[in-house]
Coordinates of C-alpha atoms and ligand atoms in Angstrom, one line a residue:
X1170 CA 35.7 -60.8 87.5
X1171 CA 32.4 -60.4 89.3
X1172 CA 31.7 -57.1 89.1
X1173 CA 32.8 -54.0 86.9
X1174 CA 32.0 -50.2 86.3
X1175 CA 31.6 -47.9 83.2
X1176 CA 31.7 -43.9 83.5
X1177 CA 32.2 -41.3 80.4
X1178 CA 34.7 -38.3 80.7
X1179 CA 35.6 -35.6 79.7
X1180 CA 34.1 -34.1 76.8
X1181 CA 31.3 -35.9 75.8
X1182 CA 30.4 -37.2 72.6
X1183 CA 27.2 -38.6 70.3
X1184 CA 27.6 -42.0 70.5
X1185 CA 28.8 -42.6 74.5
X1186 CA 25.2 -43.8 75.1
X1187 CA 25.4 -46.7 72.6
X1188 CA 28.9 -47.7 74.1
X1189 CA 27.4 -47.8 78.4
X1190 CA 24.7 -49.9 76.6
X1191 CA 26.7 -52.5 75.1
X1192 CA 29.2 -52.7 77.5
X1193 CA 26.1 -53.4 80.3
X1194 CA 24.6 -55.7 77.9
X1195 CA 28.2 -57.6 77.5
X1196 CA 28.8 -57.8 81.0
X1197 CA 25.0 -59.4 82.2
X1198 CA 25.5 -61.8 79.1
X1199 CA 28.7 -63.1 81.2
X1200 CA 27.1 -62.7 84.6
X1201 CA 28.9 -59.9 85.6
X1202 CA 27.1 -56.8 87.4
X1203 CA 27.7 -53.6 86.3
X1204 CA 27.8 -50.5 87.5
X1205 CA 27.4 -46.5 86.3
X1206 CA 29.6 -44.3 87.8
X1207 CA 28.3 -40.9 87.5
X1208 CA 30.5 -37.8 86.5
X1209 CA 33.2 -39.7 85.7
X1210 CA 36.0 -39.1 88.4
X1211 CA 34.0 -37.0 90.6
X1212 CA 31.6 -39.5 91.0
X1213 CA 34.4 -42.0 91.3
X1214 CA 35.8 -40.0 94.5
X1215 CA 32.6 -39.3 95.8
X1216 CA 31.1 -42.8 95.7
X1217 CA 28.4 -41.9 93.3
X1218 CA 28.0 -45.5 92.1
X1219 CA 24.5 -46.8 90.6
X1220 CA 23.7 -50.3 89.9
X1221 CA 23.1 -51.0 86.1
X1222 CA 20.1 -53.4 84.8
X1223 CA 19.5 -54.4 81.2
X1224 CA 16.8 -52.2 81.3
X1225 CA 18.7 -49.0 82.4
X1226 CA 20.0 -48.7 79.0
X1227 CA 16.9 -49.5 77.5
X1228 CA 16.2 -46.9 74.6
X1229 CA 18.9 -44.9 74.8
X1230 CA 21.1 -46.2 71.6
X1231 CA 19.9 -43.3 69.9
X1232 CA 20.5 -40.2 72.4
X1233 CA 23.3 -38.1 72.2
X1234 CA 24.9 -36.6 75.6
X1235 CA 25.5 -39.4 78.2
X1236 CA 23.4 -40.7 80.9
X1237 CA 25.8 -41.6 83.5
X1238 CA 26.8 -37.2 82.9
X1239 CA 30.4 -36.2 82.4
X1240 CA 32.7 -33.8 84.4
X1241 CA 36.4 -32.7 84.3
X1242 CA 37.7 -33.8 87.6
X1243 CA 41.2 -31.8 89.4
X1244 CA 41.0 -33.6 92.2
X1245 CA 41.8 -36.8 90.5
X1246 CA 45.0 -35.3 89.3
X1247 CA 46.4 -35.5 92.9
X1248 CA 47.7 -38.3 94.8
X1249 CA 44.9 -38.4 97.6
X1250 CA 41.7 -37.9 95.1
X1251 CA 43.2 -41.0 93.8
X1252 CA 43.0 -43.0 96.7
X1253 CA 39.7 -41.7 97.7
X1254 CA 38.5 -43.0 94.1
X1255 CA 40.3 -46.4 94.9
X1256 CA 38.7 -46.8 98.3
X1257 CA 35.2 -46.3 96.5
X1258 CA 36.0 -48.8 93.7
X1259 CA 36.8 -51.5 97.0
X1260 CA 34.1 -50.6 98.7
X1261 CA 32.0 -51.8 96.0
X1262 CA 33.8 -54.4 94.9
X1263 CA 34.2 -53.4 91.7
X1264 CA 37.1 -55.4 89.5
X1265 CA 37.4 -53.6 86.9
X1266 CA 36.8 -50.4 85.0
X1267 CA 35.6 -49.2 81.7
X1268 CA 36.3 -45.7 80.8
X1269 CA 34.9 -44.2 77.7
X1270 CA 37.0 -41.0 77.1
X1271 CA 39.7 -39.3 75.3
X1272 CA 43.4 -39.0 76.2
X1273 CA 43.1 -37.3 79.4
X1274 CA 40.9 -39.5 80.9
X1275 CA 43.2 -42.5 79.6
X1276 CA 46.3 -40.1 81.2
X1277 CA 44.0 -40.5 84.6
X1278 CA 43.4 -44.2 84.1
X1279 CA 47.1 -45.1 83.5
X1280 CA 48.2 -42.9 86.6
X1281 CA 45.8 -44.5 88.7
X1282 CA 46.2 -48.3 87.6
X1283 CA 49.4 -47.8 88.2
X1284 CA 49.0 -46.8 91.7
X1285 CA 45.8 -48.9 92.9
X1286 CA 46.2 -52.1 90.2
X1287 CA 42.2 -51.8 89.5
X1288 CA 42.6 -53.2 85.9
X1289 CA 40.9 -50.4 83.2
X1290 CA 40.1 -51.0 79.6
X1291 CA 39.6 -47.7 77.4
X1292 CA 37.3 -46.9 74.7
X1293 CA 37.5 -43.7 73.0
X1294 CA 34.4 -42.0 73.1
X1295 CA 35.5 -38.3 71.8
X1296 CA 34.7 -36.1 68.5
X1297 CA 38.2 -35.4 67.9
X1298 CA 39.7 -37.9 66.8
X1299 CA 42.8 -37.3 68.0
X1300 CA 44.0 -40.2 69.9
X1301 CA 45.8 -43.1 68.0
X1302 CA 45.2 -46.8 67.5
X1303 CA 41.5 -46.6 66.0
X1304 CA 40.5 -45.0 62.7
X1305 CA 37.7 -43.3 64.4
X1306 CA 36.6 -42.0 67.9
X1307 CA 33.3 -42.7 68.5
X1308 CA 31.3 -39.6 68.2
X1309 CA 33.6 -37.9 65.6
X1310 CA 31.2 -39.3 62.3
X1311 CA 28.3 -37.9 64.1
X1312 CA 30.2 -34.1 65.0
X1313 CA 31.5 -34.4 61.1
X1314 CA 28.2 -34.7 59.8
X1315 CA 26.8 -31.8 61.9
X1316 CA 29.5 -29.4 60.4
X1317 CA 28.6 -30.6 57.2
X1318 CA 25.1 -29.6 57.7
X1319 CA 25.8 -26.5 59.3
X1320 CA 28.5 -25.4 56.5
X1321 CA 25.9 -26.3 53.3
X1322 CA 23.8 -23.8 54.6
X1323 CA 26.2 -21.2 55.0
X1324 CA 27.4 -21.8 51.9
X1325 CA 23.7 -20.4 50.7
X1326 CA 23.6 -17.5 52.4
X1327 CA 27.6 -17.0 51.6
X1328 CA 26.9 -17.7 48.0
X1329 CA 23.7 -15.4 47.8
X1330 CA 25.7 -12.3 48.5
X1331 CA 29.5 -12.7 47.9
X1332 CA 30.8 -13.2 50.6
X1333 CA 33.7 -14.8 52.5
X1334 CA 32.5 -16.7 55.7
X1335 CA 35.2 -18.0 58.2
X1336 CA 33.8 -20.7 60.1
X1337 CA 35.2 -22.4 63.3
X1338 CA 35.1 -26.2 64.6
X1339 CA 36.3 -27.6 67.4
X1340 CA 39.9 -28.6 67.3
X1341 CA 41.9 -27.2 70.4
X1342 CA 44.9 -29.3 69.7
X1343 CA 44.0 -31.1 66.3
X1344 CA 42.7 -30.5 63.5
X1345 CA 41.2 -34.0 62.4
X1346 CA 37.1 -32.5 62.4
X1347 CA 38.3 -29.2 60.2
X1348 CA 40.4 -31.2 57.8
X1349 CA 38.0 -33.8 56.6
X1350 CA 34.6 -31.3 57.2
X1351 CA 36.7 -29.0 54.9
X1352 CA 36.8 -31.5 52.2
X1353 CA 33.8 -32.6 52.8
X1354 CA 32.0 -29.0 52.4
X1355 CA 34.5 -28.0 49.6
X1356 CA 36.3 -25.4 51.7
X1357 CA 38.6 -22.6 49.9
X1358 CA 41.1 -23.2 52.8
X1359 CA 41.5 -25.2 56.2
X1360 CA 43.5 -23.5 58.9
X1361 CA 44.4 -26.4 61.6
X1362 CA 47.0 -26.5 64.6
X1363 CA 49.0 -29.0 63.0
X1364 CA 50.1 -26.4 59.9
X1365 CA 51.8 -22.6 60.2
X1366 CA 48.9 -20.5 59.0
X1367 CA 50.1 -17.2 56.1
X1368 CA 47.6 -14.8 55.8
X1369 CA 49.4 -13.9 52.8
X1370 CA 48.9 -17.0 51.2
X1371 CA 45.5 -16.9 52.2
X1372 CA 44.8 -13.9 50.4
X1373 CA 46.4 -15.2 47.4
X1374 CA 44.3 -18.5 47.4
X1375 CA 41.6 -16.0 47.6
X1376 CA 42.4 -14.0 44.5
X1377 CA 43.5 -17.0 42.4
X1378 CA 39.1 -17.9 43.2
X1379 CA 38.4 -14.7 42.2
X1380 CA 40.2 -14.7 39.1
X1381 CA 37.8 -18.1 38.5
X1382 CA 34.8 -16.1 39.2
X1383 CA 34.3 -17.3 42.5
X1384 CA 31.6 -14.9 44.1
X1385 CA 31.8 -16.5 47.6
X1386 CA 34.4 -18.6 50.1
X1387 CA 34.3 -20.6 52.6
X1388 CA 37.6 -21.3 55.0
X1389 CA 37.6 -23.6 57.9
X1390 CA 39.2 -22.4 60.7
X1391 CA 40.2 -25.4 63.9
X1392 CA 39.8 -23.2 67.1
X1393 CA 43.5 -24.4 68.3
X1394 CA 44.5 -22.7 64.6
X1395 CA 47.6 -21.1 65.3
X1396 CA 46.4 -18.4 63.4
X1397 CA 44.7 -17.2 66.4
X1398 CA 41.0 -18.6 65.5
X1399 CA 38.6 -17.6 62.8
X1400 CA 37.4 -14.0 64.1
X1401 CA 41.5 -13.3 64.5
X1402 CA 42.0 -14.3 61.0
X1403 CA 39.4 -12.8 59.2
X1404 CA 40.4 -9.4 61.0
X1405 CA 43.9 -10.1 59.7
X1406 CA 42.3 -10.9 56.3
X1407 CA 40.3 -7.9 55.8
X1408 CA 43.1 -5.4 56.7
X1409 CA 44.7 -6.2 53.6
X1410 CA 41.7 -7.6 51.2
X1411 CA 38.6 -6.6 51.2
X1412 CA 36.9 -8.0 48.3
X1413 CA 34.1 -10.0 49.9
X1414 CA 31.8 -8.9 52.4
X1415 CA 33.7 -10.7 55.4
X1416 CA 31.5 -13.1 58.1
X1417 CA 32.5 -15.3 60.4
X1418 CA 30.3 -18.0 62.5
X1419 CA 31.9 -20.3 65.5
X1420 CA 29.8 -23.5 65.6
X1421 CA 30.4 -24.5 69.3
X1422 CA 29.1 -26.7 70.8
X1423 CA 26.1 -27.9 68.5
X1424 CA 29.1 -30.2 67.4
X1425 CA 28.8 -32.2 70.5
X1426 CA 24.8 -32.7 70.4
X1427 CA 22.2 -34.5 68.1
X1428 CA 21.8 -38.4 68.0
X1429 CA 24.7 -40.6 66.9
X1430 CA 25.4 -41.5 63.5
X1431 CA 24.8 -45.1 62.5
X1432 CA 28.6 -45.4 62.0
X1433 CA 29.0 -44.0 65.6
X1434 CA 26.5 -46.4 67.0
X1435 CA 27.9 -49.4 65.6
X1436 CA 31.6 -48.5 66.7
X1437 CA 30.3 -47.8 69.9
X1438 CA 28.4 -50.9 70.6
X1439 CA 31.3 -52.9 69.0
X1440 CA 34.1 -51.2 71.3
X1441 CA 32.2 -51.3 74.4
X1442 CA 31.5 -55.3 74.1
X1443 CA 35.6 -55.3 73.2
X1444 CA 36.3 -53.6 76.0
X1445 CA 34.0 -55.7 78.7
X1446 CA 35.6 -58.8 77.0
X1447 CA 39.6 -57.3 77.3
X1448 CA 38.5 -56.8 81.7
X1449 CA 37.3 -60.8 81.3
X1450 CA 40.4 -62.0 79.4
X1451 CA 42.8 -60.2 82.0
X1452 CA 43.7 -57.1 79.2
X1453 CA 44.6 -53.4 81.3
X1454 CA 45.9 -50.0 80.8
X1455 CA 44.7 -50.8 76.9
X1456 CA 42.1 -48.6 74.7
X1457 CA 39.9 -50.7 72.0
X1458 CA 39.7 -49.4 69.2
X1459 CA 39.1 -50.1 65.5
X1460 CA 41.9 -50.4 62.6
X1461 CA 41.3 -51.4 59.3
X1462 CA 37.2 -52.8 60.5
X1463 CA 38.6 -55.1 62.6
X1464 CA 38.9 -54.6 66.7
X1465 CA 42.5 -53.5 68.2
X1466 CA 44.4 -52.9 71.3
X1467 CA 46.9 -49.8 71.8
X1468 CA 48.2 -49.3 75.4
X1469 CA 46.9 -45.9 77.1
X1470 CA 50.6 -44.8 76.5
X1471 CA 50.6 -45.4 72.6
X1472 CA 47.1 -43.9 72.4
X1473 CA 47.2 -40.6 73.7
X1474 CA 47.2 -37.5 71.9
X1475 CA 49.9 -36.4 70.2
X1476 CA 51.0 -40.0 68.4
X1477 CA 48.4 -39.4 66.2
X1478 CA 49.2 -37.3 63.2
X1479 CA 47.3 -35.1 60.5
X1480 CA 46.7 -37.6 57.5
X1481 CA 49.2 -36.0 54.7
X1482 CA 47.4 -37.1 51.7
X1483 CA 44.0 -35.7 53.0
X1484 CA 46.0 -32.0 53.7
X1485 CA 47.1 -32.5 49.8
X1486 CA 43.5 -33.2 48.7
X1487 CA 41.8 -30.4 50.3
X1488 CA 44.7 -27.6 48.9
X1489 CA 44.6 -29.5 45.4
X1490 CA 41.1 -29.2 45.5
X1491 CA 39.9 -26.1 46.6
Ligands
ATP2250 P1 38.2 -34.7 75.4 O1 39.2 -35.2 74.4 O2 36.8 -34.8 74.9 O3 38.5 -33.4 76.0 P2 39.4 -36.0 77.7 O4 39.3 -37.3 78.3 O5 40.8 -35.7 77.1 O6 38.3 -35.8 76.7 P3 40.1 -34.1 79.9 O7 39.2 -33.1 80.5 O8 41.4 -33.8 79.3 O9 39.1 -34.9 78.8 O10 40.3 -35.3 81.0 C1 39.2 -35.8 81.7 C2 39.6 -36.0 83.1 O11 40.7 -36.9 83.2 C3 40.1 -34.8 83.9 O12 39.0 -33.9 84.3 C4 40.8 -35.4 85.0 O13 39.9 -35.8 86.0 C5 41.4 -36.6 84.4 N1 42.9 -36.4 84.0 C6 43.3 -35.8 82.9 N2 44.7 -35.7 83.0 C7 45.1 -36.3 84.1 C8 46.3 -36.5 84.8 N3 47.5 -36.1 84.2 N4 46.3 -37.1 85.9 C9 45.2 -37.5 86.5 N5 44.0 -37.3 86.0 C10 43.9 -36.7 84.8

């Protein structure tokens, strides 16, 4: 292997930086070139290629966003997009391909190797934790810790003046970031995709506070919640209880920002040099990730979402606890 290219997709994530940097720095230490394919897939089809030096990812360990940008891509989905993107990859001879993602961009890469044989390698750079075969995507400490943050100072204002704040996370289709944010913060309740949400439950959990002389509450709500989101829930909550002064705040996107975490930035540069190595050794159609501290292979198949389920135990903890 002479010659191989990184991109990030999809959503991205604090920490994507760190992993472009150590798989550049892996691949000049074997004397392999490298190159940045900007905006993921659209770049890929377009030809938007640019040669990567040790010094291009000088200083940038520490900077959340990515540098080679991000974009969702239809055209990829189809048959021809794909072959335009293979002809590009030929055309600059790359040999193999390092995707830092989450499970649709893994979906993409399995489609495509599949069709082209350009081998890819995977590394899962998103904050929601939701694909399986590694403990943690990289960017999901970082988005954790920003919730946290945000949530303690609610909890000020919320405690201040009795009142009941819903707040939302990100969490379409899982609800890994509200579960352990909402242990994490001491939530009253966490309302995730993976669980049927009762608002009459709710209210009683509510009450049973109450009657503890709880002045003030704080539920997590995922944004997949099949409740119907936080500002749905707390209108469904207030119709029948109106004890607290009701408020609800949707954190958006400030999950995605700030600089990684120093567990991000380790798990990063340690999946990105896995993943250089796994092109080198003849590996494909795999995603590095980390189990149990030590580096691990899942196929893209194994990996994507929906294998991955909502840790029991933790679900337990937060309801015993709350
Ligand atoms: P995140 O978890 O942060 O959303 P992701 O990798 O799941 O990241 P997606 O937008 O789902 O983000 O996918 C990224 C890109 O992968 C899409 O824009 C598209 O180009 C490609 N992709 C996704 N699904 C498919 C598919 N079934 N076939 C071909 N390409 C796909």
């Amino acid at each position: 292997m002479k010659r191989i290219a990184v991109f990030t997709s999809g959503g991205d994530a604090p920490g994507m930086n760190a992993c472009v940097r150590a798989v550049v720095r892996t691949a000049l230490y074997h004397n392999v070139e490298v190159y940045g394919i900007v905006r993921a897939y659209d770049g890929m089809i377009s030809g938007d290629f640019i040669p990567l030096e040790f010094n291009s990812v000088s200083n940038i360990i520490q900077r959340g966003g990515t540098i080679l940008k991000s974009a969702r891509c239809d055209e990829f989905r189809t048959v021809e997009g794909r072959r335009k993107a293979a002809k590009q990859l030929k055309k600059f001879n790359i040999d193999g391909v390092v995707a830092i993602g989450g499970d649709g961009t893994f979906t993409g890469a399995q489609i495509f190797t599949k069709e082209h044989g350009i081998p890819f390698i995977g590394c899962p750079g998103t904050i929601d934790n939701d694909l399986f075969g590694t403990d943690n995507t990289i960017g999901y400490d970082t988005a954790l810790n920003t919730v946290i943050e945000a949530v303690d100072k609610i909890r000020d204002t919320a405690d201040a003046h009795d009142r009941l704040f819903f707040v939302e996370v990100m969490g379409r289709d899982a609800g890994f970031i509200a579960l352990r944010s909402g242990i994490a913060v001491g939530a009253d309740a966490v309302l995730i995709p993976e669980t049927a949400t009762f608002v009459d439950s709710l209210i009683k959990r509510l009450e049973r506070g109450r009657a503890h002389r709880k002045t003030s509450s704080i539920i997590i709500v995922a944004e997949g919640d099949d409740g119907g989101g936080a500002y749905e829930v707390a209108r469904k909550v207030k119709e029948k209880y109106n004890q607290y002064e009701t408020k609800v705040t949707v954190l958006g996107h400030i999950q995605r920002g700030g600089s990684p975490s120093a567990y991000d930035r380790v798990l990063a540069s340690m999946l990105g040099k896995a993943a250089v190595e796994a092109l080198l050794e003849g590996r494909r159609n795999e995603m590095a990730g980390v189990v149990n501290k030590k580096v691990a292979f899942t196929s893209f198949q194994r990996a994507i979402k929906h294998n991955r389920e909502i840790n029991k135990e933790l679900l337990h903890l937060a309801e015993s606890l709350a």
